[in-house]
PDB file of C-alpha atoms in Angstrom:
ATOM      1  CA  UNK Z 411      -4.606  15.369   5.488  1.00 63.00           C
ATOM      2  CA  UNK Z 412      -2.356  17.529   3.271  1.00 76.00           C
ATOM      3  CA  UNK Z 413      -1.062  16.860  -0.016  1.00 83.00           C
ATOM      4  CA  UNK Z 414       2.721  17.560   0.383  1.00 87.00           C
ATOM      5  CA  UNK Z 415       4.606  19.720  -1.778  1.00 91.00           C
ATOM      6  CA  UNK Z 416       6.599  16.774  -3.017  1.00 92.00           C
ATOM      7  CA  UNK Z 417       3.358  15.152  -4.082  1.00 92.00           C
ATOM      8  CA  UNK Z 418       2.119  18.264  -6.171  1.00 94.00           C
ATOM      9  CA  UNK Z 419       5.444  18.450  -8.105  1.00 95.00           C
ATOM     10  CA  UNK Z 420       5.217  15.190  -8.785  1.00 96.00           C
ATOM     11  CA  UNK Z 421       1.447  15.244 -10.140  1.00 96.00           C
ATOM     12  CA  UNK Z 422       2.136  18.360 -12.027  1.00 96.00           C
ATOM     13  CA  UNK Z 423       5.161  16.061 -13.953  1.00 96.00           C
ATOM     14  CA  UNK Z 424       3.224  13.305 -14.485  1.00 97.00           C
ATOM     15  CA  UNK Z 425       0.471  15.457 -15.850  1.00 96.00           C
ATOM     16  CA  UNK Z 426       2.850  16.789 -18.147  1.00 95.00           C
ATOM     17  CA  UNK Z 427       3.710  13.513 -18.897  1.00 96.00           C
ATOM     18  CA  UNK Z 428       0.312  12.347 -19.955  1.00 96.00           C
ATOM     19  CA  UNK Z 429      -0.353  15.338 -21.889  1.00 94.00           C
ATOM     20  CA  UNK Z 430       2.768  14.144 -24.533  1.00 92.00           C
ATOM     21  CA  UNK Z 431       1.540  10.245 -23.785  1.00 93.00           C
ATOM     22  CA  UNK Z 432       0.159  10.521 -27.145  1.00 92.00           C
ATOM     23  CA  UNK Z 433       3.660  11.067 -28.845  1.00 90.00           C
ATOM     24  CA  UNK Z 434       5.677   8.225 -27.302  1.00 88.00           C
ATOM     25  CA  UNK Z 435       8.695   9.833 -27.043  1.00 91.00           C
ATOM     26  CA  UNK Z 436      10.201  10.006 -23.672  1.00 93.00           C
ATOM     27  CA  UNK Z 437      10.248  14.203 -22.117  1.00 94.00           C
ATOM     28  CA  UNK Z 438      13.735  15.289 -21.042  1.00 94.00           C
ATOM     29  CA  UNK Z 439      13.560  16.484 -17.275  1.00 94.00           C
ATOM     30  CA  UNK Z 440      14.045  20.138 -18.408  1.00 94.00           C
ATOM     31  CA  UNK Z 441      11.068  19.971 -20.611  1.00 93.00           C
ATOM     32  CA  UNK Z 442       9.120  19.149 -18.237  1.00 95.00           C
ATOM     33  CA  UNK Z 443      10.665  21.397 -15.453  1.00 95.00           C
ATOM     34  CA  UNK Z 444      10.021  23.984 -17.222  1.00 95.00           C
ATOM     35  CA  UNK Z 445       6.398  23.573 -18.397  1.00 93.00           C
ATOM     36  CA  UNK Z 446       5.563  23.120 -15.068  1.00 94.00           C
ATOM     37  CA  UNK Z 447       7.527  25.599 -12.641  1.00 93.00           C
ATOM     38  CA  UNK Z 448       9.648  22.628 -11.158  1.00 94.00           C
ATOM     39  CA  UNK Z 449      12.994  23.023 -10.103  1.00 94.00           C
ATOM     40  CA  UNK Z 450      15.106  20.776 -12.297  1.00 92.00           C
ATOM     41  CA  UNK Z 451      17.000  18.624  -9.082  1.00 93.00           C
ATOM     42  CA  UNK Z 452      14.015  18.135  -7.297  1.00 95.00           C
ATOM     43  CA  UNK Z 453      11.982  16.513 -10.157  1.00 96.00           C
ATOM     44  CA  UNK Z 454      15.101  14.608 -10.791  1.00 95.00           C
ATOM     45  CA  UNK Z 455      14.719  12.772  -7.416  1.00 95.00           C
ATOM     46  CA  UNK Z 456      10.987  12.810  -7.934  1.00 96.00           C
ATOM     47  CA  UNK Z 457      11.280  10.678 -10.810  1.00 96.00           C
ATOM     48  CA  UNK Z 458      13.768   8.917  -9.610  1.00 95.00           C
ATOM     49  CA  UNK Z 459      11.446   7.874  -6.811  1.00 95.00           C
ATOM     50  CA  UNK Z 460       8.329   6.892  -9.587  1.00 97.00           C
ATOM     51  CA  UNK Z 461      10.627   4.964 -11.437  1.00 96.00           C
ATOM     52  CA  UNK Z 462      11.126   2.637  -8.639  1.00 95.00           C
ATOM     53  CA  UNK Z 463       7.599   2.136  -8.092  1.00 95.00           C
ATOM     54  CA  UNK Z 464       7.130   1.817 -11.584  1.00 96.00           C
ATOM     55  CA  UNK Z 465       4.854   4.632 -12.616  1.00 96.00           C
ATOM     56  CA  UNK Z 466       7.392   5.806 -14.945  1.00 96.00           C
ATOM     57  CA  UNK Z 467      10.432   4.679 -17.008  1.00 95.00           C
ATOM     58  CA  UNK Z 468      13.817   6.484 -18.377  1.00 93.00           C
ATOM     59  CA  UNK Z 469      15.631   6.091 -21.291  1.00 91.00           C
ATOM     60  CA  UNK Z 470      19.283   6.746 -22.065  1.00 91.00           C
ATOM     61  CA  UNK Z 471      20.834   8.646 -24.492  1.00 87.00           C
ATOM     62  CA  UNK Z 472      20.328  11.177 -26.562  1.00 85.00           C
ATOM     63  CA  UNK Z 473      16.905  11.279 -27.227  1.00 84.00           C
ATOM     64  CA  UNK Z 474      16.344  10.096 -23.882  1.00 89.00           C
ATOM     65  CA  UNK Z 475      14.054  11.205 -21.298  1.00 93.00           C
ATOM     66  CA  UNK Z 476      11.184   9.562 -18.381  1.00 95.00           C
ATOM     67  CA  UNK Z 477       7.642   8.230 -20.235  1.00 93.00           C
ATOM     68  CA  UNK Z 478       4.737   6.987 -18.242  1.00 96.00           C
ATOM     69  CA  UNK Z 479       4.734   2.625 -18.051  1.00 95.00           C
ATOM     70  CA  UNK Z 480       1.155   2.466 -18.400  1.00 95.00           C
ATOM     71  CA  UNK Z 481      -1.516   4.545 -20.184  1.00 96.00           C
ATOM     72  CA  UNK Z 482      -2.551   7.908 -18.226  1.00 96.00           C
ATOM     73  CA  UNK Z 483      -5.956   6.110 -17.629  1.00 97.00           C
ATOM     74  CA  UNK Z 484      -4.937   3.572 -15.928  1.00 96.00           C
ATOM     75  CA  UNK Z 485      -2.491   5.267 -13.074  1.00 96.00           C
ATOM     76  CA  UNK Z 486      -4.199   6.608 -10.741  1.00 96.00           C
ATOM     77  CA  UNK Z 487      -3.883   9.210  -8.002  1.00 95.00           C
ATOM     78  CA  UNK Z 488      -3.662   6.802  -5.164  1.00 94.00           C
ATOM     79  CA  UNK Z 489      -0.750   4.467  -7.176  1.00 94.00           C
ATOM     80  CA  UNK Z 490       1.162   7.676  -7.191  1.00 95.00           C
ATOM     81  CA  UNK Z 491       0.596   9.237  -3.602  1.00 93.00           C
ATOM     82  CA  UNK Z 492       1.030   5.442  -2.335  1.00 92.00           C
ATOM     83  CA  UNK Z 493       4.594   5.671  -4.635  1.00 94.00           C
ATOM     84  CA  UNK Z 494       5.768   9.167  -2.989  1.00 92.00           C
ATOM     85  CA  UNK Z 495       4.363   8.639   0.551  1.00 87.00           C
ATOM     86  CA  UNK Z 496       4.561   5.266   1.282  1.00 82.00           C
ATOM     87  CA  UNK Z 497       1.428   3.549   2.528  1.00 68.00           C
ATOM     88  CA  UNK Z 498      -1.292   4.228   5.038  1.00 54.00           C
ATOM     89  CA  UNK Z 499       0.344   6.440   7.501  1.00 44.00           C
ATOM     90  CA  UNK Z 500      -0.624   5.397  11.316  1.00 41.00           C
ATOM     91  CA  UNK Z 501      -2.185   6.977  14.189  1.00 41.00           C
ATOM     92  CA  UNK Z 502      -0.453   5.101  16.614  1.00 44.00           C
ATOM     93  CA  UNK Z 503       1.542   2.407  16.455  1.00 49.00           C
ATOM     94  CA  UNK Z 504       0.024   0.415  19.779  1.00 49.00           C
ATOM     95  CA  UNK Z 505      -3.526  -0.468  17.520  1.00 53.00           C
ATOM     96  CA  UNK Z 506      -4.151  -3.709  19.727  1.00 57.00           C
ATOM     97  CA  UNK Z 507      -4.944  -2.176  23.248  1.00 63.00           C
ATOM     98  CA  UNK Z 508      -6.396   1.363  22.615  1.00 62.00           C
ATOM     99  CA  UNK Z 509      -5.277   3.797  26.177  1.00 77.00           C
ATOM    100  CA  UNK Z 510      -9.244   4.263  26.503  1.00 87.00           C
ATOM    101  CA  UNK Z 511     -12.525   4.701  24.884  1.00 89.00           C
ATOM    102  CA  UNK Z 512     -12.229   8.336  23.479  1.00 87.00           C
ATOM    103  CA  UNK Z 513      -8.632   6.965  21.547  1.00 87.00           C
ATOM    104  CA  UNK Z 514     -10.564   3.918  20.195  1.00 88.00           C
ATOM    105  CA  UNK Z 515     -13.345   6.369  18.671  1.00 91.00           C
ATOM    106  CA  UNK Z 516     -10.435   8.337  17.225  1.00 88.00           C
ATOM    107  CA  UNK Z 517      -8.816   6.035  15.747  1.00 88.00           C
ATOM    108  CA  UNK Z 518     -12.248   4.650  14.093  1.00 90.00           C
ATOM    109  CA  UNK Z 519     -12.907   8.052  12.802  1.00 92.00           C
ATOM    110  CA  UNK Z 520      -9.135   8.812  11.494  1.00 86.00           C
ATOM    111  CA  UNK Z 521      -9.540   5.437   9.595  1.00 88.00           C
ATOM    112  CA  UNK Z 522     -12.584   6.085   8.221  1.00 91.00           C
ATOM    113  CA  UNK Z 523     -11.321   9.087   7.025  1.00 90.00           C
ATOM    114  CA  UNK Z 524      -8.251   7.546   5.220  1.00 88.00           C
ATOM    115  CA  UNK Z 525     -10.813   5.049   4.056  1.00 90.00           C
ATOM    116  CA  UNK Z 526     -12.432   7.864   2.064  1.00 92.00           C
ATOM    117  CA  UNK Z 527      -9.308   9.817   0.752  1.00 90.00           C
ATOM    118  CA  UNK Z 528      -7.882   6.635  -0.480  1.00 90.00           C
ATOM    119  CA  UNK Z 529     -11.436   5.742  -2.043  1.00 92.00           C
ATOM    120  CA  UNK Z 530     -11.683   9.226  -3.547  1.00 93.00           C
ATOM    121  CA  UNK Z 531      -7.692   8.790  -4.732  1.00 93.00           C
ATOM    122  CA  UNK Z 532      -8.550   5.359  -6.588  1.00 94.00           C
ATOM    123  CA  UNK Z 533     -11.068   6.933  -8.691  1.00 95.00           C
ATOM    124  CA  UNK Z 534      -9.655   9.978 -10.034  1.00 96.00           C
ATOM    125  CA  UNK Z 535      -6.556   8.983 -12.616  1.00 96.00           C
ATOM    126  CA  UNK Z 536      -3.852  10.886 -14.413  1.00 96.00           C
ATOM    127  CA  UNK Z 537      -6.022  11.089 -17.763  1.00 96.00           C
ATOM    128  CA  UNK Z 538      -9.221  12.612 -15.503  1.00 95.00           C
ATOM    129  CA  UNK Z 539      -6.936  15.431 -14.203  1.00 95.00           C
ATOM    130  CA  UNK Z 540      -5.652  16.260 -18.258  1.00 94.00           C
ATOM    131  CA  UNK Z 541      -9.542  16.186 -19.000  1.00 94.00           C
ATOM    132  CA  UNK Z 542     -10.303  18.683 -15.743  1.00 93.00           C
ATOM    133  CA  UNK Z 543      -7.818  21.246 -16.684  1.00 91.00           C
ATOM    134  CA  UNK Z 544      -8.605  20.891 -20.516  1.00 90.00           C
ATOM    135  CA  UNK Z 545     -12.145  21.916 -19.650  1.00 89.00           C
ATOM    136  CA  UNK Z 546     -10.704  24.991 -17.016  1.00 86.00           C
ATOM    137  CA  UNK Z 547      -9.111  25.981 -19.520  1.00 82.00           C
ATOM    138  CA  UNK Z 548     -12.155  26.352 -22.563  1.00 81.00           C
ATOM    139  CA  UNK Z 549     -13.506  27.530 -20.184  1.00 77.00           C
ATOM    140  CA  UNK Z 550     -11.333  30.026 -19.280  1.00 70.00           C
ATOM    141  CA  UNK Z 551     -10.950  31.236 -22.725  1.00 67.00           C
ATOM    142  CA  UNK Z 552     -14.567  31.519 -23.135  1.00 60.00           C
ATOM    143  CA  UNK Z 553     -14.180  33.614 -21.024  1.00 59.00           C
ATOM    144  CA  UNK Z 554     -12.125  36.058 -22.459  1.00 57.00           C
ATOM    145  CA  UNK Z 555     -14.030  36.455 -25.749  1.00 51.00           C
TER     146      UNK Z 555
END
């Protein structure tokens, strides 16, 4: 399991995102592009894609830009990766008649392991991630004195 670039970018925006949460104003694609090293197209399709699963909404005009639909502690990793992704990705398709014993036990142990991940993803949300790098970052600066 690999997180896909397309999946980092659009973590990294919605971190961004959650940082200005506070503010209620929507962030204009370049904003947020450039905090975070994200070329501006791409994140435009990436938030396209989390407005459709409704992790995010836009807003026209002038003082438009994307805001998060719910508060950063209650999206989590998972509803985002399960956004981007799509859901559980199969094995196989043919799940009812496994070719023989050693594919059964690999397909036990591959969904186990998804079991996990997705576990793992559920409990970590976009407000945990702000508080992770905050700390990094004291501690980072402590560092430095």
């Amino acid at each position: 399991m690999e997180l896909s670039c397309k999946s980092e970018y659009a973590i990294l925006a919605l971190i961004e995102m959650a940082t200005h949460y506070e503010s209620g104003e929507p962030m204009q694609i370049r904003q947020i592009a450039a905090q975070q090293n994200i070329p501006d197209r791409y994140l435009e399709q990436l938030l396209a894609t989390l407005r459709r699963g409704g992790i995010v909404k836009s807003q026209r005009g002038s003082k438009g830009g994307y805001f998060l639909t719910k508060e950063p502690w209650k999206i989590t990793l998972f509803d985002v990766l399960e956004c981007l992704e799509g859901s559980d990705v199969r094995v196989c398709e043919d799940d009812t008649n496994p070719k023989s014993i050693d594919t059964s036990v690999i397909k036990e142990i591959w969904q186990e392991a998804r079991q996990a991940a997705n576990s793992v993803l559920q409990n970590y949300t976009l407000q945990d991630l702000c508080e992770k790098r905050d700390s990094r970052r004291q501690l980072d600066i402590m560092y430095y004195i």
